[in-house]
């Protein structure tokens, strides 16, 4: 059985989730296999170009896979649940999940400038920078406080707290 | 056990593989689940846009999955073999494969204007239109001859000859 660990990231728009996940992935990938799941709740992302063969195939309603010697790209019309995604990617050490707040995963909430205390309910840690004055907030004692700019500290927290999946 | 059938299409550039597969998929999908695998041997296809979050994530070297309520898109740095692709897509009735000539699948070779007889070795049928004069070629008797413009005939051939996978 592989040891696969998963962690989720949450926070308001523009809090820096993507930047933090990218920094963490760049460090982890030097020694580990990394997978990232990004939620696109409003289905805004477009990945193919109208008129291309793969676009034509996808527009028939078919599931489409494009293979090359260095890559595989899979366009599915289906909404896959996290367990299906884990089975699909299969071979990873760390799974970093952006969004998908309802998943039962340990979660780091990211804030800059202000904290939205409603995130405390679904988070095990907060990552903040010095734009935030903690004396203005009642952070529950069970929530760890991380430095948004200290990638190493956050990775250590992940190694301790991520969930085996 | 699901009954999943696979068929491959081959032929020179611009013979009409993509157009035929698209037409077949549009008919089959009215009653069946369809998946299409397209080979991109020179890794030419680009699916994401520089600077997007998913692009940033993929460029770390990580496997990336983007989920939305209506779609799932998986960007992998790995070359997946056909059995892994079948496991990944999982739920289909017909798998239409463009390219990947070495796969052990029944194969239709598509030609317009001229026939390349080297394809006879790896094909169970040829699909041609009236741009080709068959009297110029020695088509082996074990190779079925299909009308490239008769989608229904080709689909019937597929239903009889596709391989369970």
Short mmCIF file of C-alpha atoms in Angstrom, two decimals:
data_model
loop_
_atom_site.label_atom_id
_atom_site.label_comp_id
_atom_site.label_asym_id
_atom_site.label_seq_id
_atom_site.Cartn_x
_atom_site.Cartn_y
_atom_site.Cartn_z
CA UNK A 1 0.00 0.00 0.00
CA UNK A 2 1.40 3.36 -1.01
CA UNK A 3 1.52 6.09 1.55
CA UNK A 4 -0.47 8.87 -0.04
CA UNK A 5 -1.17 12.03 1.92
CA UNK A 6 -3.78 14.68 1.15
CA UNK A 7 -4.26 18.23 2.38
CA UNK A 8 -6.72 20.94 1.37
CA UNK A 9 -6.37 24.70 1.06
CA UNK A 10 -9.17 27.19 1.43
CA UNK A 11 -9.61 30.92 1.78
CA UNK A 12 -11.21 33.96 0.15
CA UNK A 13 -10.49 34.93 -3.47
CA UNK A 14 -7.07 36.49 -3.93
CA UNK A 15 -5.83 35.33 -0.54
CA UNK A 16 -2.91 33.58 -2.26
CA UNK A 17 -4.02 29.94 -2.39
CA UNK A 18 -2.65 29.29 -5.86
CA UNK A 19 0.69 30.95 -5.14
CA UNK A 20 1.12 28.99 -1.92
CA UNK A 21 0.17 25.66 -3.50
CA UNK A 22 2.57 26.33 -6.38
CA UNK A 23 5.42 27.11 -3.94
CA UNK A 24 4.70 23.99 -1.87
CA UNK A 25 4.51 21.80 -4.99
CA UNK A 26 7.86 23.09 -6.24
CA UNK A 27 9.53 22.10 -2.97
CA UNK A 28 7.80 18.74 -2.51
CA UNK A 29 8.36 17.62 -6.08
CA UNK A 30 12.13 17.56 -5.65
CA UNK A 31 11.65 14.42 -3.51
CA UNK A 32 8.06 13.31 -3.95
CA UNK A 33 5.32 12.68 -6.48
CA UNK A 34 2.81 15.51 -6.28
CA UNK A 35 -0.75 15.81 -7.54
CA UNK A 36 -2.94 18.90 -7.38
CA UNK A 37 -6.71 19.07 -7.60
CA UNK A 38 -8.24 22.45 -8.37
CA UNK A 39 -11.94 23.08 -8.02
CA UNK A 40 -13.58 25.21 -10.71
CA UNK A 41 -17.08 25.49 -9.23
CA UNK A 42 -18.46 27.79 -11.92
CA UNK A 43 -16.95 25.72 -14.76
CA UNK A 44 -15.08 28.72 -16.11
CA UNK A 45 -11.84 27.10 -17.27
CA UNK A 46 -11.51 26.36 -20.98
CA UNK A 47 -8.74 23.97 -21.97
CA UNK A 48 -9.15 23.19 -25.62
CA UNK A 49 -9.40 25.29 -28.75
CA UNK A 50 -12.46 25.29 -30.98
CA UNK A 51 -11.83 23.40 -34.18
CA UNK A 52 -9.01 21.19 -32.93
CA UNK A 53 -9.47 17.43 -33.36
CA UNK A 54 -9.73 16.84 -29.62
CA UNK A 55 -12.29 19.65 -29.35
CA UNK A 56 -14.35 18.11 -32.15
CA UNK A 57 -14.23 14.74 -30.42
CA UNK A 58 -15.21 16.18 -27.02
CA UNK A 59 -18.09 18.06 -28.60
CA UNK A 60 -19.65 14.81 -29.77
CA UNK A 61 -20.22 14.12 -26.06
CA UNK A 62 -17.49 11.48 -25.94
CA UNK A 63 -14.84 11.14 -23.25
CA UNK A 64 -11.53 12.11 -24.89
CA UNK A 65 -7.97 11.10 -24.06
CA UNK A 66 -4.97 12.52 -25.93
CA UNK A 67 -1.74 10.59 -25.55
CA UNK A 68 1.81 11.59 -26.44
CA UNK A 69 5.21 10.23 -25.48
CA UNK A 70 5.44 12.71 -22.60
CA UNK A 71 1.88 13.49 -21.58
CA UNK A 72 -1.67 12.25 -21.23
CA UNK A 73 -4.65 14.61 -21.18
CA UNK A 74 -8.11 13.39 -20.31
CA UNK A 75 -11.23 15.46 -20.95
CA UNK A 76 -14.25 14.04 -19.19
CA UNK A 77 -17.85 15.25 -19.25
CA UNK A 78 -18.30 13.65 -15.84
CA UNK A 79 -17.93 15.23 -12.43
CA UNK A 80 -15.55 12.91 -10.64
CA UNK A 81 -15.52 12.59 -6.89
CA UNK A 82 -12.29 12.79 -4.92
CA UNK A 83 -12.03 9.01 -4.51
CA UNK A 84 -12.32 8.55 -8.27
CA UNK A 85 -9.68 11.25 -8.80
CA UNK A 86 -7.36 9.53 -6.33
CA UNK A 87 -7.85 6.24 -8.17
CA UNK A 88 -7.27 7.96 -11.52
CA UNK A 89 -4.03 9.72 -10.58
CA UNK A 90 -3.06 6.74 -8.42
CA UNK A 91 0.68 7.28 -8.12
CA UNK A 92 1.42 10.24 -5.83
CA UNK A 93 2.87 10.98 -2.43
CA UNK A 94 1.14 14.30 -1.78
CA UNK A 95 -2.23 15.47 -3.02
CA UNK A 96 -2.81 19.22 -2.66
CA UNK A 97 -6.46 20.21 -3.00
CA UNK A 98 -7.55 23.78 -3.74
CA UNK A 99 -11.18 24.43 -2.91
CA UNK A 100 -13.73 21.64 -2.36
CA UNK A 101 -14.40 22.88 1.16
CA UNK A 102 -16.78 20.05 2.02
CA UNK A 103 -14.17 17.28 1.62
CA UNK A 104 -13.17 15.51 4.83
CA UNK A 105 -9.51 16.56 4.62
CA UNK A 106 -7.27 18.54 6.97
CA UNK A 107 -7.43 22.10 5.72
CA UNK A 108 -5.30 25.22 5.82
CA UNK A 109 -7.20 28.49 5.46
CA UNK A 110 -5.22 31.30 3.87
CA UNK A 111 -5.76 34.96 4.64
CA UNK A 112 -4.21 38.28 3.80
CA UNK A 113 -5.39 41.67 5.10
CA UNK A 114 -8.30 40.21 7.05
CA UNK A 115 -9.54 36.93 8.47
CA UNK A 116 -13.00 35.58 7.78
CA UNK A 117 -13.74 33.76 11.04
CA UNK A 118 -16.34 31.52 9.36
CA UNK A 119 -13.42 29.48 8.00
CA UNK A 120 -12.39 28.43 11.54
CA UNK A 121 -15.11 25.76 11.53
CA UNK A 122 -13.61 23.86 8.59
CA UNK A 123 -9.87 24.47 9.10
CA UNK A 124 -7.13 22.95 11.20
CA UNK A 125 -4.66 25.78 10.53
CA UNK A 126 -4.55 29.30 9.19
CA UNK A 127 -1.70 30.70 7.11
CA UNK A 128 -1.37 34.46 7.35
CA UNK A 129 1.17 37.19 6.74
CA UNK A 130 1.96 40.36 8.67
CA UNK A 131 -0.89 42.24 6.96
CA UNK A 132 -3.04 40.66 9.68
CA UNK A 133 -3.13 41.77 13.33
CA UNK A 134 -4.09 38.63 15.25
CA UNK A 135 -5.17 40.65 18.29
CA UNK A 136 -8.27 41.62 16.30
CA UNK A 137 -9.49 38.02 16.10
CA UNK A 138 -10.47 35.16 18.37
CA UNK A 139 -8.53 32.28 16.87
CA UNK A 140 -9.63 29.03 18.57
CA UNK A 141 -6.79 27.33 20.42
CA UNK A 142 -7.10 24.16 18.30
CA UNK A 143 -6.19 26.07 15.14
CA UNK A 144 -2.51 26.24 14.29
CA UNK A 145 -1.16 29.56 13.05
CA UNK A 146 1.29 29.38 10.15
CA UNK A 147 3.36 32.02 8.37
CA UNK A 148 2.13 32.32 4.78
CA UNK A 149 5.65 33.26 3.68
CA UNK A 150 7.37 30.37 5.44
CA UNK A 151 6.93 27.52 2.97
CA UNK A 152 9.15 25.18 4.98
CA UNK A 153 7.07 25.64 8.12
CA UNK A 154 3.87 24.98 6.17
CA UNK A 155 5.34 21.87 4.56
CA UNK A 156 6.36 20.54 7.96
CA UNK A 157 2.80 21.12 9.16
CA UNK A 158 1.49 19.26 6.10
CA UNK A 159 3.82 16.32 6.71
CA UNK A 160 2.46 16.03 10.24
CA UNK A 161 -1.20 16.69 9.57
CA UNK A 162 -2.04 15.48 6.05
CA UNK A 163 -4.48 12.60 5.84
CA UNK A 164 -3.65 9.19 4.37
CA UNK A 165 -5.91 8.53 1.40
CA UNK B 1 -18.59 -7.13 -16.34
CA UNK B 2 -19.30 -4.31 -18.75
CA UNK B 3 -19.20 -5.05 -22.44
CA UNK B 4 -16.66 -2.59 -23.74
CA UNK B 5 -15.64 -2.70 -27.38
CA UNK B 6 -12.59 -1.09 -28.95
CA UNK B 7 -11.67 -0.34 -32.55
CA UNK B 8 -8.74 1.53 -34.08
CA UNK B 9 -8.46 3.82 -37.09
CA UNK B 10 -5.36 4.37 -39.10
CA UNK B 11 -4.35 5.95 -42.39
CA UNK B 12 -2.16 8.65 -43.91
CA UNK B 13 -2.41 12.31 -42.88
CA UNK B 14 -5.50 14.04 -44.25
CA UNK B 15 -7.19 10.76 -45.18
CA UNK B 16 -10.19 11.74 -43.05
CA UNK B 17 -9.65 9.79 -39.82
CA UNK B 18 -10.83 12.60 -37.55
CA UNK B 19 -13.91 13.36 -39.64
CA UNK B 20 -14.92 9.69 -39.75
CA UNK B 21 -14.38 9.14 -36.02
CA UNK B 22 -16.39 12.28 -35.26
CA UNK B 23 -19.27 11.08 -37.46
CA UNK B 24 -19.22 7.61 -35.88
CA UNK B 25 -19.12 9.05 -32.37
CA UNK B 26 -22.11 11.31 -33.08
CA UNK B 27 -24.19 8.29 -34.16
CA UNK B 28 -23.04 5.89 -31.43
CA UNK B 29 -23.47 8.40 -28.62
CA UNK B 30 -27.21 8.58 -29.13
CA UNK B 31 -27.44 5.08 -27.63
CA UNK B 32 -24.03 4.32 -26.13
CA UNK B 33 -21.23 5.70 -24.01
CA UNK B 34 -18.34 6.61 -26.26
CA UNK B 35 -14.67 7.29 -25.52
CA UNK B 36 -12.04 8.42 -28.01
CA UNK B 37 -8.28 8.10 -27.70
CA UNK B 38 -6.19 10.27 -29.99
CA UNK B 39 -2.48 9.74 -30.39
CA UNK B 40 -0.31 12.86 -30.59
CA UNK B 41 3.07 11.23 -31.32
CA UNK B 42 4.98 14.50 -31.67
CA UNK B 43 3.43 16.02 -28.54
CA UNK B 44 2.16 19.01 -30.51
CA UNK B 45 -1.17 19.63 -28.82
CA UNK B 46 -1.33 22.42 -26.24
CA UNK B 47 -4.31 22.43 -23.95
CA UNK B 48 -3.74 25.04 -21.30
CA UNK B 49 -2.92 28.71 -21.36
CA UNK B 50 0.29 30.10 -19.91
CA UNK B 51 -0.33 31.92 -16.68
CA UNK B 52 -3.55 30.16 -15.72
CA UNK B 53 -3.63 28.51 -12.30
CA UNK B 54 -3.78 25.01 -13.79
CA UNK B 55 -0.85 25.83 -16.08
CA UNK B 56 1.18 27.08 -13.11
CA UNK B 57 0.39 23.89 -11.21
CA UNK B 58 1.28 21.63 -14.15
CA UNK B 59 4.55 23.48 -14.65
CA UNK B 60 5.68 22.53 -11.17
CA UNK B 61 5.82 18.96 -12.52
CA UNK B 62 2.71 17.91 -10.60
CA UNK B 63 -0.18 15.88 -11.98
CA UNK B 64 -3.15 18.28 -12.20
CA UNK B 65 -6.88 17.63 -12.09
CA UNK B 66 -9.45 20.39 -12.54
CA UNK B 67 -12.97 19.58 -11.38
CA UNK B 68 -16.22 21.40 -12.05
CA UNK B 69 -19.86 20.39 -11.69
CA UNK B 70 -19.97 19.30 -15.35
CA UNK B 71 -16.42 18.28 -16.25
CA UNK B 72 -13.15 16.81 -15.09
CA UNK B 73 -9.87 17.52 -16.86
CA UNK B 74 -6.71 15.62 -16.00
CA UNK B 75 -3.27 16.76 -17.13
CA UNK B 76 -0.66 14.08 -16.64
CA UNK B 77 3.07 14.19 -17.32
CA UNK B 78 2.96 10.42 -17.77
CA UNK B 79 2.56 8.45 -20.92
CA UNK B 80 -0.29 6.10 -20.14
CA UNK B 81 -0.69 2.77 -21.87
CA UNK B 82 -4.01 1.73 -23.37
CA UNK B 83 -4.88 -0.54 -20.44
CA UNK B 84 -4.36 2.35 -18.02
CA UNK B 85 -6.49 4.59 -20.23
CA UNK B 86 -9.25 1.99 -20.31
CA UNK B 87 -9.12 1.75 -16.52
CA UNK B 88 -9.14 5.55 -16.22
CA UNK B 89 -12.13 6.19 -18.49
CA UNK B 90 -13.74 2.95 -17.24
CA UNK B 91 -17.35 3.56 -18.18
CA UNK B 92 -17.82 3.29 -21.95
CA UNK B 93 -19.42 1.03 -24.53
CA UNK B 94 -17.25 1.95 -27.51
CA UNK B 95 -13.64 3.08 -27.54
CA UNK B 96 -12.52 4.64 -30.82
CA UNK B 97 -8.73 4.87 -31.14
CA UNK B 98 -7.05 7.20 -33.65
CA UNK B 99 -3.46 6.25 -34.34
CA UNK B 100 -1.42 3.96 -32.06
CA UNK B 101 -0.86 1.53 -34.91
CA UNK B 102 0.96 -1.03 -32.77
CA UNK B 103 -2.01 -1.71 -30.47
CA UNK B 104 -3.53 -5.19 -30.79
CA UNK B 105 -6.94 -3.90 -31.87
CA UNK B 106 -9.02 -4.50 -34.99
CA UNK B 107 -8.21 -1.62 -37.30
CA UNK B 108 -9.83 0.24 -40.17
CA UNK B 109 -7.42 1.95 -42.56
CA UNK B 110 -8.79 5.07 -44.23
CA UNK B 111 -7.73 6.25 -47.65
CA UNK B 112 -8.67 8.91 -50.16
CA UNK B 113 -7.05 9.43 -53.57
CA UNK B 114 -4.60 6.56 -53.13
CA UNK B 115 -4.03 3.46 -51.03
CA UNK B 116 -0.77 2.81 -49.20
CA UNK B 117 -0.60 -1.00 -49.35
CA UNK B 118 1.76 -1.16 -46.36
CA UNK B 119 -1.33 -0.61 -44.18
CA UNK B 120 -2.80 -3.97 -45.27
CA UNK B 121 -0.56 -5.79 -42.78
CA UNK B 122 -2.10 -4.07 -39.75
CA UNK B 123 -5.72 -3.60 -40.88
CA UNK B 124 -8.84 -5.74 -40.99
CA UNK B 125 -10.75 -3.33 -43.22
CA UNK B 126 -10.20 -0.34 -45.45
CA UNK B 127 -12.61 2.57 -45.77
CA UNK B 128 -12.34 4.38 -49.09
CA UNK B 129 -14.38 6.71 -51.27
CA UNK B 130 -14.80 6.88 -55.04
CA UNK B 131 -11.57 8.84 -55.45
CA UNK B 132 -9.93 5.39 -55.39
CA UNK B 133 -9.97 2.89 -58.27
CA UNK B 134 -9.66 -0.51 -56.57
CA UNK B 135 -8.55 -2.17 -59.82
CA UNK B 136 -5.17 -0.47 -59.29
CA UNK B 137 -4.52 -2.36 -56.03
CA UNK B 138 -4.18 -5.91 -54.77
CA UNK B 139 -6.42 -5.85 -51.72
CA UNK B 140 -6.02 -9.13 -49.79
CA UNK B 141 -9.23 -11.14 -49.62
CA UNK B 142 -9.26 -11.07 -45.80
CA UNK B 143 -9.59 -7.28 -45.79
CA UNK B 144 -13.12 -5.90 -45.82
CA UNK B 145 -13.82 -2.94 -48.04
CA UNK B 146 -16.02 -0.21 -46.55
CA UNK B 147 -17.49 2.97 -48.00
CA UNK B 148 -15.92 5.95 -46.23
CA UNK B 149 -19.16 7.91 -46.74
CA UNK B 150 -21.45 5.20 -45.42
CA UNK B 151 -21.25 5.72 -41.67
CA UNK B 152 -23.99 3.18 -40.98
CA UNK B 153 -22.12 0.44 -42.86
CA UNK B 154 -18.91 1.24 -40.98
CA UNK B 155 -20.72 1.20 -37.63
CA UNK B 156 -22.21 -2.20 -38.44
CA UNK B 157 -18.72 -3.45 -39.25
CA UNK B 158 -17.46 -2.05 -35.94
CA UNK B 159 -20.27 -3.73 -33.99
CA UNK B 160 -19.28 -7.06 -35.53
CA UNK B 161 -15.51 -6.71 -35.39
CA UNK B 162 -14.59 -4.52 -32.42
CA UNK B 163 -12.64 -6.22 -29.65
CA UNK B 164 -13.87 -6.61 -26.09
CA UNK B 165 -11.49 -4.81 -23.73
#
